[in-house]
Short mmCIF file of C-alpha atoms (C1' of nucleotides) in Angstrom, two decimals:
data_model
loop_
_atom_site.label_atom_id
_atom_site.label_comp_id
_atom_site.label_asym_id
_atom_site.label_seq_id
_atom_site.Cartn_x
_atom_site.Cartn_y
_atom_site.Cartn_z
CA MET A 1227 108.79 133.02 64.03
CA LEU A 1228 106.78 129.93 63.35
CA ASP A 1229 103.39 129.01 64.72
CA PRO A 1230 104.06 126.48 67.51
CA ARG A 1231 100.91 124.57 66.56
CA GLN A 1232 102.19 124.04 63.07
CA ILE A 1233 105.51 122.79 64.40
CA ARG A 1234 103.70 120.25 66.57
CA ALA A 1235 101.74 119.17 63.52
CA GLU A 1236 104.69 118.80 61.16
CA PRO A 1237 107.92 118.31 63.08
CA GLU A 1238 109.46 116.08 60.44
CA ARG A 1239 108.96 118.63 57.71
CA LEU A 1240 110.58 121.27 59.90
CA LYS A 1241 113.59 119.03 60.51
CA GLU A 1242 113.93 118.61 56.77
CA ILE A 1243 113.82 122.36 56.24
CA VAL A 1244 116.40 122.99 58.96
CA ARG A 1245 118.65 120.58 57.10
CA LEU A 1246 117.98 122.04 53.65
CA ARG A 1247 118.37 125.62 54.77
CA ARG A 1248 121.67 124.76 56.49
CA VAL A 1249 120.57 126.12 59.84
CA ASP A 1250 122.70 124.92 62.74
CA PRO A 1251 120.74 121.89 64.02
CA ARG A 1252 122.14 122.39 67.50
CA LYS A 1253 120.42 125.74 67.65
CA ALA A 1254 117.30 124.77 65.72
CA ASP A 1255 116.89 121.50 67.62
CA VAL A 1256 113.39 120.28 66.79
CA ASP A 1257 113.38 117.25 69.08
CA ARG A 1258 114.57 119.21 72.06
CA TRP A 1259 111.96 121.84 71.33
CA LEU A 1260 109.15 119.28 71.22
CA GLU A 1261 110.32 117.93 74.55
CA LEU A 1262 110.34 121.39 76.09
CA ASP A 1263 107.02 122.15 74.49
CA GLU A 1264 105.45 119.22 76.24
CA GLN A 1265 106.98 120.19 79.58
CA ARG A 1266 105.82 123.71 79.06
CA ARG A 1267 102.25 122.74 78.41
CA ARG A 1268 102.26 120.47 81.44
CA LEU A 1269 103.61 123.23 83.66
CA GLN A 1270 101.12 125.66 82.19
CA SER A 1271 98.21 123.49 83.20
CA GLU A 1272 99.67 123.05 86.69
CA ILE A 1273 99.88 126.81 86.96
CA ASP A 1274 96.31 127.12 85.74
CA ASN A 1275 95.11 124.72 88.42
CA LEU A 1276 97.05 126.51 91.15
CA ASN A 1277 95.63 129.82 90.04
CA ALA A 1278 92.14 128.43 90.18
CA GLU A 1279 92.79 127.27 93.75
CA LYS A 1280 94.24 130.63 94.69
CA LYS A 1281 91.10 132.30 93.48
CA GLN A 1282 89.00 130.12 95.72
CA VAL A 1283 91.19 130.81 98.71
CA ALA A 1284 91.04 134.51 98.03
CA ALA A 1285 87.26 134.27 97.94
CA ILE A 1286 87.28 132.63 101.37
CA GLY A 1287 89.54 135.40 102.57
CA LYS A 1288 86.83 137.94 101.99
CA SER A 1289 84.79 136.64 104.88
CA ASP A 1290 87.50 134.91 106.90
CA PRO A 1291 90.99 136.29 106.21
CA GLN A 1292 92.58 134.25 108.96
CA ALA A 1293 91.43 130.95 107.47
CA ALA A 1294 92.66 131.88 104.03
CA ARG A 1295 96.07 132.97 105.16
CA GLU A 1296 97.72 129.64 105.83
CA LYS A 1297 96.43 127.82 102.75
CA GLY A 1298 97.16 130.85 100.61
CA GLN A 1299 100.75 131.12 101.73
CA GLU A 1300 101.33 127.50 100.90
CA LEU A 1301 99.83 127.93 97.44
CA ARG A 1302 102.01 130.93 96.86
CA GLU A 1303 105.12 128.95 97.71
CA ARG A 1304 104.18 126.22 95.29
CA SER A 1305 103.28 128.49 92.45
CA ARG A 1306 106.56 130.36 92.84
CA GLU A 1307 108.42 127.15 92.39
CA ILE A 1308 106.42 126.12 89.34
CA ASP A 1309 106.59 129.60 87.84
CA GLY A 1310 110.35 129.36 88.11
CA GLN A 1311 110.39 126.07 86.26
CA PHE A 1312 108.01 127.40 83.67
CA ASP A 1313 110.17 130.46 83.04
CA GLU A 1314 113.26 128.36 82.68
CA VAL A 1315 111.62 125.96 80.23
CA THR A 1316 110.08 128.83 78.31
CA ARG A 1317 113.42 130.57 77.97
CA GLU A 1318 115.01 127.58 76.28
CA TRP A 1319 111.83 126.85 74.29
CA ASN A 1320 111.96 130.38 72.94
CA ALA A 1321 115.67 130.37 72.26
CA ILE A 1322 115.20 127.35 70.02
CA LEU A 1323 112.05 128.68 68.39
CA GLU A 1324 113.95 131.81 67.36
CA TRP A 1325 116.30 129.69 65.30
CA PHE A 1326 113.68 127.85 63.31
CA PRO A 1327 113.65 129.06 59.71
CA ASN A 1328 110.47 129.89 57.87
CA TRP A 1329 108.62 127.17 56.01
CA ILE A 1330 109.77 127.20 52.41
CA ASP A 1331 108.00 127.50 49.12
CA PRO A 1332 107.59 123.97 47.69
CA ASP A 1333 109.11 125.33 44.47
CA MET A 1334 112.25 126.71 46.09
CA PRO A 1335 115.20 125.00 44.38
CA ILE A 1336 116.98 122.51 46.60
CA GLY A 1337 120.71 122.90 46.68
CA ALA A 1338 123.96 122.88 48.60
CA GLY A 1339 125.23 126.37 47.88
CA GLU A 1340 125.14 129.22 45.42
CA GLU A 1341 126.22 126.86 42.65
CA ASP A 1342 122.73 125.39 42.82
CA ASN A 1343 120.84 128.64 42.38
CA VAL A 1344 118.60 128.51 39.34
CA GLU A 1345 118.68 131.15 36.65
CA GLU A 1346 115.16 132.39 36.03
CA ARG A 1347 115.86 134.81 33.22
CA ALA A 1348 118.60 136.95 31.75
CA TRP A 1349 118.32 140.13 29.70
CA ILE A 1350 120.74 141.95 27.41
CA PRO A 1351 120.23 145.45 26.00
CA VAL A 1352 118.92 145.39 22.43
CA ALA A 1353 119.07 141.59 22.27
CA GLY A 1354 116.45 141.14 24.97
CA TYR A 1355 115.85 138.00 27.02
CA LEU A 1356 118.12 135.01 26.59
CA PRO A 1357 116.23 131.95 25.38
CA PRO A 1358 115.45 129.58 28.28
CA GLU A 1359 117.80 126.86 27.01
CA LYS A 1360 120.75 129.15 27.68
CA LEU A 1361 119.84 129.44 31.34
CA GLY A 1362 120.87 126.95 33.95
CA ARG A 1363 122.41 126.84 37.38
CA ALA A 1364 125.31 128.77 38.89
CA ASN A 1365 126.95 130.88 36.16
CA ASP A 1366 125.72 128.98 33.12
CA SER A 1367 124.45 132.09 31.37
CA ALA A 1368 127.71 134.02 31.78
CA LYS A 1369 129.13 132.74 28.50
CA HIS A 1370 126.10 134.12 26.68
CA MET A 1371 126.44 137.57 28.18
CA PRO A 1372 128.34 140.38 26.39
CA GLN A 1373 132.09 139.93 26.75
CA THR A 1374 132.99 143.57 26.16
CA PRO A 1375 131.46 146.76 27.59
CA VAL A 1376 128.00 146.79 26.05
CA HIS A 1377 127.72 150.49 25.46
CA ALA A 1378 131.26 151.10 24.23
CA GLU A 1379 131.74 152.57 20.79
CA GLU A 1380 134.50 150.10 20.02
CA THR A 1381 135.26 146.72 21.45
CA GLU A 1382 139.05 146.62 21.06
CA PHE A 1383 140.31 147.98 24.36
CA LYS A 1384 141.10 146.87 27.87
CA PRO A 1385 138.19 147.73 30.15
CA LEU A 1386 138.96 149.41 33.45
CA HIS A 1387 137.84 148.47 36.93
CA HIS A 1388 135.19 150.80 38.34
CA THR A 1389 137.59 152.08 40.98
CA GLU A 1390 139.92 153.37 38.33
CA LEU A 1391 137.15 154.78 36.20
CA GLY A 1392 135.68 156.54 39.22
CA GLU A 1393 139.01 158.01 40.20
CA ARG A 1394 139.82 159.20 36.69
CA LEU A 1395 136.45 160.84 36.41
CA GLY A 1396 137.11 162.52 39.74
CA GLY A 1397 133.86 161.17 41.13
CA ILE A 1398 134.87 158.42 43.55
CA ASP A 1399 137.48 158.99 46.23
CA THR A 1400 138.19 156.08 48.52
CA LEU A 1401 141.65 157.27 49.50
CA GLN A 1402 140.53 160.40 51.23
CA ALA A 1403 137.57 158.52 52.73
CA GLY A 1404 140.07 156.06 54.13
CA LYS A 1405 141.79 158.86 56.00
CA VAL A 1406 138.53 160.22 57.28
CA SER A 1407 136.66 157.04 58.13
CA GLY A 1408 138.88 154.07 57.38
CA SER A 1409 138.63 151.34 54.81
CA ARG A 1410 135.41 150.60 52.97
CA PHE A 1411 134.16 154.16 52.85
CA ALA A 1412 133.95 156.47 49.88
CA TYR A 1413 133.28 160.00 48.84
CA ILE A 1414 131.14 160.24 45.73
CA ILE A 1415 131.45 163.66 44.19
CA GLY A 1416 130.35 165.81 41.30
CA ASP A 1417 128.89 164.19 38.19
CA ILE A 1418 128.78 160.73 39.70
CA ALA A 1419 126.95 162.09 42.71
CA VAL A 1420 124.54 163.79 40.31
CA MET A 1421 124.12 160.47 38.54
CA GLN A 1422 123.17 158.86 41.85
CA MET A 1423 120.57 161.54 42.40
CA ALA A 1424 119.24 160.98 38.92
CA ILE A 1425 118.87 157.24 39.52
CA GLN A 1426 117.05 157.99 42.72
CA ARG A 1427 114.73 160.33 40.90
CA LEU A 1428 114.08 157.85 38.11
CA LEU A 1429 112.97 155.14 40.48
CA THR A 1430 111.14 157.27 43.04
CA ASP A 1431 109.10 158.84 40.25
CA GLU A 1432 108.12 155.40 39.06
CA LEU A 1433 107.22 154.22 42.57
CA LEU A 1434 105.15 157.34 43.21
CA ARG A 1435 103.42 156.80 39.87
CA ARG A 1436 102.52 153.34 41.13
CA SER A 1437 101.14 154.88 44.34
CA TYR A 1438 103.81 153.49 46.61
CA GLN A 1439 103.98 155.39 49.90
CA PRO A 1440 107.26 157.09 50.67
CA ILE A 1441 108.51 156.75 54.23
CA VAL A 1442 111.47 158.32 55.99
CA PRO A 1443 112.21 155.98 58.88
CA PRO A 1444 114.51 156.15 61.91
CA LEU A 1445 117.84 154.50 61.19
CA LEU A 1446 118.83 153.81 64.78
CA VAL A 1447 116.56 151.14 66.17
CA ARG A 1448 116.17 148.96 69.20
CA GLU A 1449 116.88 145.31 69.18
CA ARG A 1450 113.26 144.29 68.66
CA ALA A 1451 113.07 145.82 65.19
CA LEU A 1452 116.08 143.83 64.01
CA PHE A 1453 114.87 140.72 65.76
CA GLY A 1454 111.48 141.18 64.15
CA THR A 1455 112.77 140.87 60.62
CA SER A 1456 115.13 138.05 61.64
CA HIS A 1457 118.28 140.06 61.13
CA PHE A 1458 118.74 139.03 64.76
CA PRO A 1459 119.72 136.66 66.25
CA GLU A 1460 121.60 135.35 63.18
CA GLY A 1461 123.21 138.50 61.85
CA ARG A 1462 124.02 140.26 65.05
CA ASP A 1463 127.63 140.83 64.10
CA GLN A 1464 126.58 142.51 60.84
CA VAL A 1465 125.30 145.68 62.47
CA TYR A 1466 126.82 148.51 64.43
CA GLU A 1467 125.75 148.91 68.01
CA ILE A 1468 125.81 152.40 69.43
CA LYS A 1469 127.62 152.80 72.71
CA THR A 1470 125.11 153.48 75.43
CA ASP A 1471 127.18 156.00 77.40
CA ASN A 1472 125.97 158.92 75.38
CA VAL A 1473 122.40 158.02 74.55
CA GLU A 1474 119.34 159.12 76.46
CA GLU A 1475 118.02 155.69 77.40
CA PRO A 1476 120.06 152.77 78.58
CA LEU A 1477 118.63 150.47 75.89
CA PRO A 1478 121.11 149.67 73.13
CA LEU A 1479 120.53 151.13 69.70
CA PHE A 1480 121.66 149.69 66.39
CA LEU A 1481 122.34 151.31 63.04
CA VAL A 1482 120.21 149.55 60.46
CA GLY A 1483 121.88 147.67 57.63
CA SER A 1484 118.76 148.13 55.54
CA SER A 1485 115.60 150.12 56.11
CA GLU A 1486 113.56 146.92 55.96
CA PRO A 1487 113.54 146.36 59.75
CA THR A 1488 112.63 149.93 60.54
CA ASN A 1489 110.00 150.17 57.80
CA PHE A 1490 108.20 147.01 58.84
CA SER A 1491 108.45 148.00 62.48
CA TYR A 1492 106.26 150.94 61.62
CA PHE A 1493 103.48 148.34 61.70
CA MET A 1494 104.68 146.59 64.84
CA ASP A 1495 101.88 145.68 67.28
CA ARG A 1496 99.27 147.02 64.91
CA THR A 1497 96.13 145.49 63.53
CA LEU A 1498 95.28 146.56 60.01
CA ASP A 1499 92.09 146.15 58.06
CA GLU A 1500 92.19 143.73 55.18
CA ALA A 1501 90.71 146.44 52.96
CA GLU A 1502 93.84 148.59 53.33
CA LEU A 1503 96.17 145.79 52.24
CA PRO A 1504 98.51 145.51 50.55
CA VAL A 1505 100.44 148.49 51.89
CA ARG A 1506 103.31 149.32 49.55
CA LEU A 1507 106.16 151.48 50.79
CA PHE A 1508 109.53 152.71 49.75
CA ALA A 1509 112.33 154.41 51.66
CA VAL A 1510 115.51 156.12 50.53
CA THR A 1511 118.10 155.71 53.25
CA PRO A 1512 121.73 155.08 54.02
CA CYS A 1513 122.53 151.55 55.17
CA PHE A 1514 125.31 150.59 57.55
CA ARG A 1515 127.04 147.25 57.56
CA SER A 1516 129.97 146.04 59.57
CA GLU A 1517 130.83 143.40 56.94
CA ALA A 1518 132.27 141.26 59.71
CA GLY A 1519 133.36 137.99 58.16
CA SER A 1520 134.21 139.50 54.81
CA TRP A 1521 137.04 141.75 55.86
CA GLY A 1522 139.66 141.57 53.16
CA LYS A 1523 137.15 140.65 50.44
CA ASP A 1524 136.21 143.12 47.70
CA VAL A 1525 138.33 145.79 49.35
CA LYS A 1526 138.76 147.78 46.16
CA GLY A 1527 136.28 150.42 45.23
CA ILE A 1528 132.71 150.75 46.41
CA LYS A 1529 131.31 147.30 45.83
CA ARG A 1530 131.33 146.37 49.49
CA VAL A 1531 131.30 149.35 51.83
CA HIS A 1532 130.24 150.10 55.39
CA GLN A 1533 127.78 152.74 54.30
CA PHE A 1534 125.71 153.03 51.15
CA ASP A 1535 122.44 154.50 49.99
CA LYS A 1536 119.57 152.29 49.08
CA ILE A 1537 115.97 152.50 47.99
CA GLU A 1538 114.02 149.80 49.72
CA MET A 1539 110.61 148.54 48.64
CA ASN A 1540 108.42 146.88 51.26
CA ALA A 1541 104.92 145.55 51.37
CA VAL A 1542 102.64 144.39 54.14
CA THR A 1543 100.01 142.15 52.61
CA ALA A 1544 97.16 139.82 53.32
CA GLU A 1545 97.74 136.10 53.18
CA GLY A 1546 96.93 135.60 49.52
CA GLN A 1547 98.74 138.66 48.23
CA SER A 1548 102.40 138.14 49.03
CA ALA A 1549 103.21 135.96 46.02
CA GLY A 1550 101.80 138.61 43.69
CA ILE A 1551 103.78 141.41 45.31
CA TYR A 1552 106.90 139.27 45.10
CA GLU A 1553 106.43 139.29 41.31
CA GLU A 1554 105.49 142.96 41.23
CA PHE A 1555 108.77 143.85 42.91
CA ARG A 1556 110.64 141.77 40.36
CA GLU A 1557 108.92 143.65 37.57
CA ILE A 1558 110.03 146.97 39.06
CA ASN A 1559 113.58 145.68 39.38
CA GLU A 1560 113.56 144.68 35.73
CA TRP A 1561 111.94 147.91 34.68
CA LEU A 1562 114.74 149.92 36.27
CA LEU A 1563 117.57 147.89 34.80
CA GLN A 1564 115.97 147.94 31.36
CA GLN A 1565 115.51 151.69 31.62
CA LEU A 1566 119.20 151.94 32.34
CA GLU A 1567 119.95 149.38 29.63
CA LEU A 1568 122.05 147.24 31.88
CA PRO A 1569 122.43 143.52 31.25
CA TYR A 1570 121.28 141.36 34.14
CA ARG A 1571 119.99 138.02 35.23
CA ILE A 1572 117.59 136.86 37.88
CA VAL A 1573 118.47 133.98 40.11
CA ASP A 1574 116.08 131.82 42.12
CA LYS A 1575 117.98 131.18 45.34
CA CYS A 1576 118.29 127.61 46.47
CA THR A 1577 117.63 126.31 49.98
CA ALA A 1578 121.25 126.60 51.11
CA ASP A 1579 121.67 130.16 49.86
CA ALA A 1580 118.30 131.79 50.51
CA GLY A 1581 119.35 134.45 52.97
CA TYR A 1582 118.02 134.86 56.46
CA LEU A 1583 115.63 132.73 58.49
CA ALA A 1584 112.55 134.66 57.41
CA THR A 1585 112.86 133.60 53.77
CA TYR A 1586 109.99 131.67 52.22
CA ARG A 1587 111.23 132.36 48.70
CA GLN A 1588 114.05 134.59 47.52
CA ARG A 1589 115.60 135.76 44.29
CA ASP A 1590 118.58 137.93 43.48
CA VAL A 1591 118.86 140.31 40.61
CA GLU A 1592 122.44 140.49 39.39
CA VAL A 1593 123.81 143.03 36.98
CA TRP A 1594 126.26 141.75 34.41
CA LEU A 1595 129.49 143.73 34.40
CA SER A 1596 130.40 143.37 30.78
CA GLY A 1597 133.79 145.04 31.38
CA SER A 1598 134.77 142.78 34.27
CA ARG A 1599 132.79 139.83 32.90
CA GLU A 1600 131.07 138.96 36.13
CA PHE A 1601 127.69 139.12 37.76
CA MET A 1602 127.17 141.43 40.72
CA GLU A 1603 124.20 141.25 43.04
CA VAL A 1604 122.25 144.49 43.13
CA MET A 1605 118.79 143.53 44.40
CA THR A 1606 117.25 140.85 46.60
CA ASP A 1607 113.54 140.12 46.49
CA THR A 1608 112.18 138.14 49.45
CA ASN A 1609 108.78 136.83 50.43
CA ALA A 1610 108.82 136.26 54.21
CA THR A 1611 105.13 135.22 54.39
CA GLU A 1612 104.00 135.61 58.01
CA TYR A 1613 107.37 134.90 59.64
CA GLN A 1614 108.35 138.52 60.31
CA ALA A 1615 104.78 139.58 61.01
CA ARG A 1616 104.59 137.04 63.81
CA ARG A 1617 107.71 138.43 65.45
CA LEU A 1618 106.59 141.99 64.96
CA ASN A 1619 102.97 141.22 65.83
CA ILE A 1620 101.51 142.70 62.66
CA ARG A 1621 97.99 141.45 62.08
CA TYR A 1622 94.95 142.26 60.05
CA ARG A 1623 91.27 141.82 60.52
CA THR A 1624 89.83 139.78 57.69
CA ALA A 1625 87.08 141.36 55.65
CA GLU A 1626 84.72 138.43 56.20
CA GLY A 1627 83.99 137.34 59.73
CA GLY A 1628 86.36 139.76 61.40
CA GLY A 1629 88.94 137.12 62.39
CA LEU A 1630 92.56 138.11 62.97
CA LYS A 1631 95.43 136.86 60.88
CA HIS A 1632 99.11 137.61 60.70
CA ALA A 1633 100.04 139.75 57.74
CA HIS A 1634 102.62 138.74 55.17
CA THR A 1635 105.69 140.84 54.44
CA VAL A 1636 107.63 141.13 51.21
CA ASN A 1637 110.79 143.14 50.73
CA ASP A 1638 113.03 144.00 47.82
CA THR A 1639 115.88 146.30 47.07
CA GLY A 1640 114.70 149.05 44.77
CA VAL A 1641 118.25 150.01 44.04
CA ALA A 1642 121.57 149.75 45.84
CA MET A 1643 123.18 153.00 44.75
CA GLY A 1644 126.88 152.28 44.91
CA ARG A 1645 126.56 149.04 43.05
CA LEU A 1646 124.35 150.51 40.39
CA LEU A 1647 126.94 153.23 39.83
CA ILE A 1648 129.53 150.50 39.41
CA ALA A 1649 127.27 148.80 36.87
CA ILE A 1650 126.93 151.99 34.87
CA LEU A 1651 130.63 152.83 34.95
CA ASP A 1652 131.52 149.32 33.91
CA ASN A 1653 128.98 148.90 31.11
CA TYR A 1654 129.08 152.42 29.75
CA GLN A 1655 132.86 152.89 29.74
CA GLN A 1656 134.55 153.99 26.51
CA PRO A 1657 138.03 153.29 25.16
CA ASP A 1658 139.22 156.75 26.20
CA GLY A 1659 138.19 156.25 29.83
CA SER A 1660 135.10 158.37 29.54
CA VAL A 1661 131.70 157.06 30.52
CA LYS A 1662 128.48 157.59 28.64
CA VAL A 1663 125.49 158.61 30.68
CA PRO A 1664 122.57 156.18 30.29
CA GLU A 1665 119.88 157.69 28.12
CA ALA A 1666 117.29 157.55 30.91
CA LEU A 1667 119.47 159.72 33.14
CA ARG A 1668 120.61 162.30 30.65
CA GLY A 1669 117.80 164.72 31.32
CA LEU A 1670 118.68 164.95 34.97
CA VAL A 1671 122.44 164.71 34.64
CA GLY A 1672 122.52 167.25 31.85
CA LYS A 1673 125.39 165.52 30.07
CA GLU A 1674 125.76 162.73 27.56
CA ARG A 1675 129.17 161.70 28.71
CA LEU A 1676 131.43 162.04 31.74
CA ALA A 1677 135.01 162.80 30.77
CA PRO A 1678 138.18 161.90 32.68
CA LYS A 1679 139.86 164.79 34.39
CA GLN A 1680 143.01 165.98 32.68
CA GLY A 1681 146.40 165.09 34.15
"C1'" G B 409 120.11 168.81 81.48
"C1'" G B 410 115.97 170.48 85.08
"C1'" A B 411 110.52 170.48 86.95
"C1'" G B 412 105.71 168.46 86.80
"C1'" G B 413 101.38 165.41 84.89
"C1'" G B 414 99.70 160.90 82.82
"C1'" G B 415 99.37 155.56 80.51
"C1'" U B 416 92.55 151.14 81.82
"C1'" G B 417 88.78 147.01 76.36
"C1'" G B 418 88.15 149.91 68.74
"C1'" C B 419 87.64 155.09 71.00
"C1'" A B 420 86.16 158.10 75.30
"C1'" G B 421 86.15 157.40 80.43
"C1'" A B 422 85.01 155.38 85.84
"C1'" G B 423 87.29 152.22 89.34
"C1'" C B 424 92.53 153.44 93.43
"C1'" G B 425 93.11 146.29 98.33
"C1'" G B 426 88.04 141.73 98.48
"C1'" U B 427 79.81 143.00 94.72
"C1'" U B 428 83.93 135.97 89.73
"C1'" U B 429 88.23 140.73 85.06
"C1'" A B 430 86.27 146.11 84.74
"C1'" A B 431 80.69 150.79 85.56
"C1'" U B 432 78.99 154.22 81.88
"C1'" G B 433 78.97 156.54 77.00
"C1'" C B 434 80.29 156.28 71.77
"C1'" G B 435 81.32 153.19 67.74
"C1'" A B 436 80.63 148.30 65.35
"C1'" C B 437 77.59 143.83 64.50
"C1'" G B 438 72.72 141.10 64.79
"C1'" G B 439 67.42 141.58 65.62
"C1'" U B 440 62.40 144.10 66.26
"C1'" C B 441 59.77 148.09 63.93
"C1'" U B 442 59.64 150.46 58.71
"C1'" U B 443 58.00 150.48 51.54
"C1'" G B 444 63.39 151.79 52.55
"C1'" A B 445 66.35 154.55 55.89
"C1'" A B 446 66.85 157.29 60.45
"C1'" A B 447 65.21 157.22 65.43
"C1'" A B 448 63.74 154.03 69.34
"C1'" C B 449 63.99 149.34 71.75
"C1'" C B 450 66.34 144.29 72.63
"C1'" G B 451 70.76 141.48 72.21
"C1'" U B 452 75.99 140.78 70.90
"C1'" U B 453 80.76 142.94 70.77
"C1'" G B 454 88.89 142.39 73.38
"C1'" U B 455 93.48 139.40 72.81
"C1'" G B 456 96.43 135.19 73.82
"C1'" G B 457 97.58 130.03 75.87
"C1'" G B 458 95.65 124.94 76.95
"C1'" G B 459 91.55 121.36 75.80
"C1'" C B 460 87.81 117.27 70.72
"C1'" A B 461 84.48 119.90 73.78
"C1'" A B 462 81.77 121.87 77.97
"C1'" C B 463 85.37 124.78 79.89
"C1'" U B 464 89.66 126.91 81.97
"C1'" C B 465 93.92 130.14 82.79
"C1'" A B 466 96.46 134.77 81.68
"C1'" C B 467 96.33 139.94 80.25
"C1'" C B 468 94.11 147.23 83.08
"C1'" G B 469 102.08 150.28 79.37
"C1'" G B 470 106.56 146.20 80.44
"C1'" G B 471 109.11 143.61 84.40
"C1'" G B 472 109.71 142.64 89.66
"C1'" G B 473 107.79 142.92 94.80
"C1'" U B 474 104.18 143.22 99.19
"C1'" U B 475 99.46 140.42 100.42
"C1'" C B 476 95.17 134.89 101.80
"C1'" G B 477 93.67 138.48 97.77
"C1'" A B 478 96.45 143.89 93.33
"C1'" A B 479 93.80 147.71 87.71
"C1'" U B 480 94.15 149.58 92.89
"C1'" C B 481 100.11 149.66 97.43
"C1'" C B 482 105.84 149.58 96.64
"C1'" C B 483 110.30 149.32 93.25
"C1'" U B 484 112.08 149.66 88.35
"C1'" C B 485 111.97 150.31 83.16
"C1'" C B 486 109.38 152.09 78.76
"C1'" C B 487 106.07 155.49 76.39
"C1'" C B 488 103.11 160.08 75.99
"C1'" C B 489 102.01 165.24 77.46
"C1'" U B 490 103.24 170.38 79.69
"C1'" C B 491 106.97 174.04 81.16
"C1'" C B 492 112.31 175.75 81.38
"C1'" G B 493 117.33 175.19 79.13
"C1'" C B 494 120.24 173.73 74.74
"C1'" C B 495 119.99 172.78 69.53
"C1'" A B 496 119.60 171.76 62.95
#
RNA sequence: GGAGGGGUGGCAGAGCGGUUUAAUGCGACGGUCUUGAAAACCGUUGUGGGGCAACUCACCGGGGGUUCGAAUCCCUCCCCCUCCGCCA
C-alpha cells in the first residue's frame, strides 16, 4: 500500500512505475484514482461540516428536545445520502489503491522481461567468483558455468535428471504420491529425507548463531494476512482456500504458499520500539501452492510441487535498515550454497520481472545444475520497504521525538528444500548413478555417498 | 458440540442515553526543588483524515441499526476468559 499523500505529490512517477512494472493500467489507474481522491476529500469535508451541525443540534436538544428533532432528522437524512456516496467512492478509491505497486529502487534494472535481469555475481566451487566481465543479462554467464556435474569423479558420462537419480536411490517417489495425492506431490524417503534434515540443521544452526529468532507460525490464515504482504489481490489463484463448511468460523481460511505472510502478520497492528529493530526471524514450514497457470510445466520430479518445505528469513526493520538486511540475507544465501559447494548466480530482477506489488528491489539466487546445464531459482530476496507494513499496520516509535513511522519488511528464502535436493543430486551425481553427500552434510547424514538400490 | 462471563486511551480501571470524547490511578516526558538522585509539587502525555495555519472531523473490539443526541440501547460478526464434552 502506498501513502496517498505521496501519490498526490508524484502521480507521474507512479504512472511510470505502473508501466515499468507491467501492472495492468486498467486496475492501477492513476488518473481515475486522483479523480476519486478529489471527490473523496470533498465528500469528507461535507461530512465533517454536517457532523459539526449535528453536534450543535444535539446540544440544543439537551434543553429543548422538541426543537432539535425536526432539524436533526433532516440532517440525518442528508448525511445518510452523503455517507452513501462517500462509501461508494471510497470503495473504488481503495480498489485502485490496492493495485498500485511499490515505489521502486532507482537502481532497479529497467527491462521488459526476465531476459533483462542483470547478473550480479556468479560463483563456482573451487574456482570462486566469475570475473565481472563474464556477467551480463539473461543467461550470459551460463557458458562460463561447469558443463558437467561439478563433483563427479569423471566427466565422460551422461548425467541423469534428478527424478531418475531420486528414484534409483529410492529416495524420491512421485508415482506413489500421485496415487495418494495427485500430480505434483512427492514422497521423500530414507537417505534423501535425512539429507533434507541435515540441510535444515546446517542453516538453522547458522541462523541461531546469528541470533535470528525462530518462529513456528500458523499455516492457515485469513485473507488479511495474504493481502497484507500483497500476495492478494494479485496472486489469489495461487493459494488453496479451505472450504468453510467444516471450519469453526465462517471466515475463509487459506493455506499459505510461504510463511512470509503469516510471519509478518505476527506484527500486524503492533507498534514496536525503534530500539528493538531490526527483528530478524526464521521459520521452517511447509508451503502450499496451487501452481495455477503453470499446469503442465515442469511436471517431472519435484522442481514444481504443490507442497514443499522451506526455511524463510524475515526482518522487520526501521526505515534506514532495510537495505542492509537485504544484503545480509544475500550473504546468508551465499554462505549456504558455498557450504554446500553448489555453483550459483545472483540475478538483480528487472522492473518487468520483480515479483509481486510489494517489491522495492528483488534478486533471485539460482543454483546452476551442472548436469542439466541450466539455472534453477532457489531463493528470492525482496526488500518491500514500507509497502507491506502499511497494509499490515506495523509501525515503530522512533527513538528521537517519539514519532510513529511504518516499519520496513525484508524477506528471503533461506532454503527451498526440494529444489536444493535437486541441486545436490544433479551436481553431486557420479557416473555409476550414485550421489556424493556434500562435505558439509556428511556429519549429519553419516554417509559419504548414496548408492542406487540394486535391481 | 454445550453453558456462562467479558472486550474502554501505553497499562490498570470508572462511566451504561445529553456536565464539548472519557473520571481516577500507574507509567512516560518536561519543569521546580536538590551537589546528584529519590520523594514532593506543577505541567504535558492516544491514533487517523482534511487544512499553509488557527482549526476541524472521526475513532471506547469490527460492521449495521434505533435516536434530535450512543462508550452507554438493539442486531450481527470477531476476539479473550471460565466450566463441561471430544481430541494429538
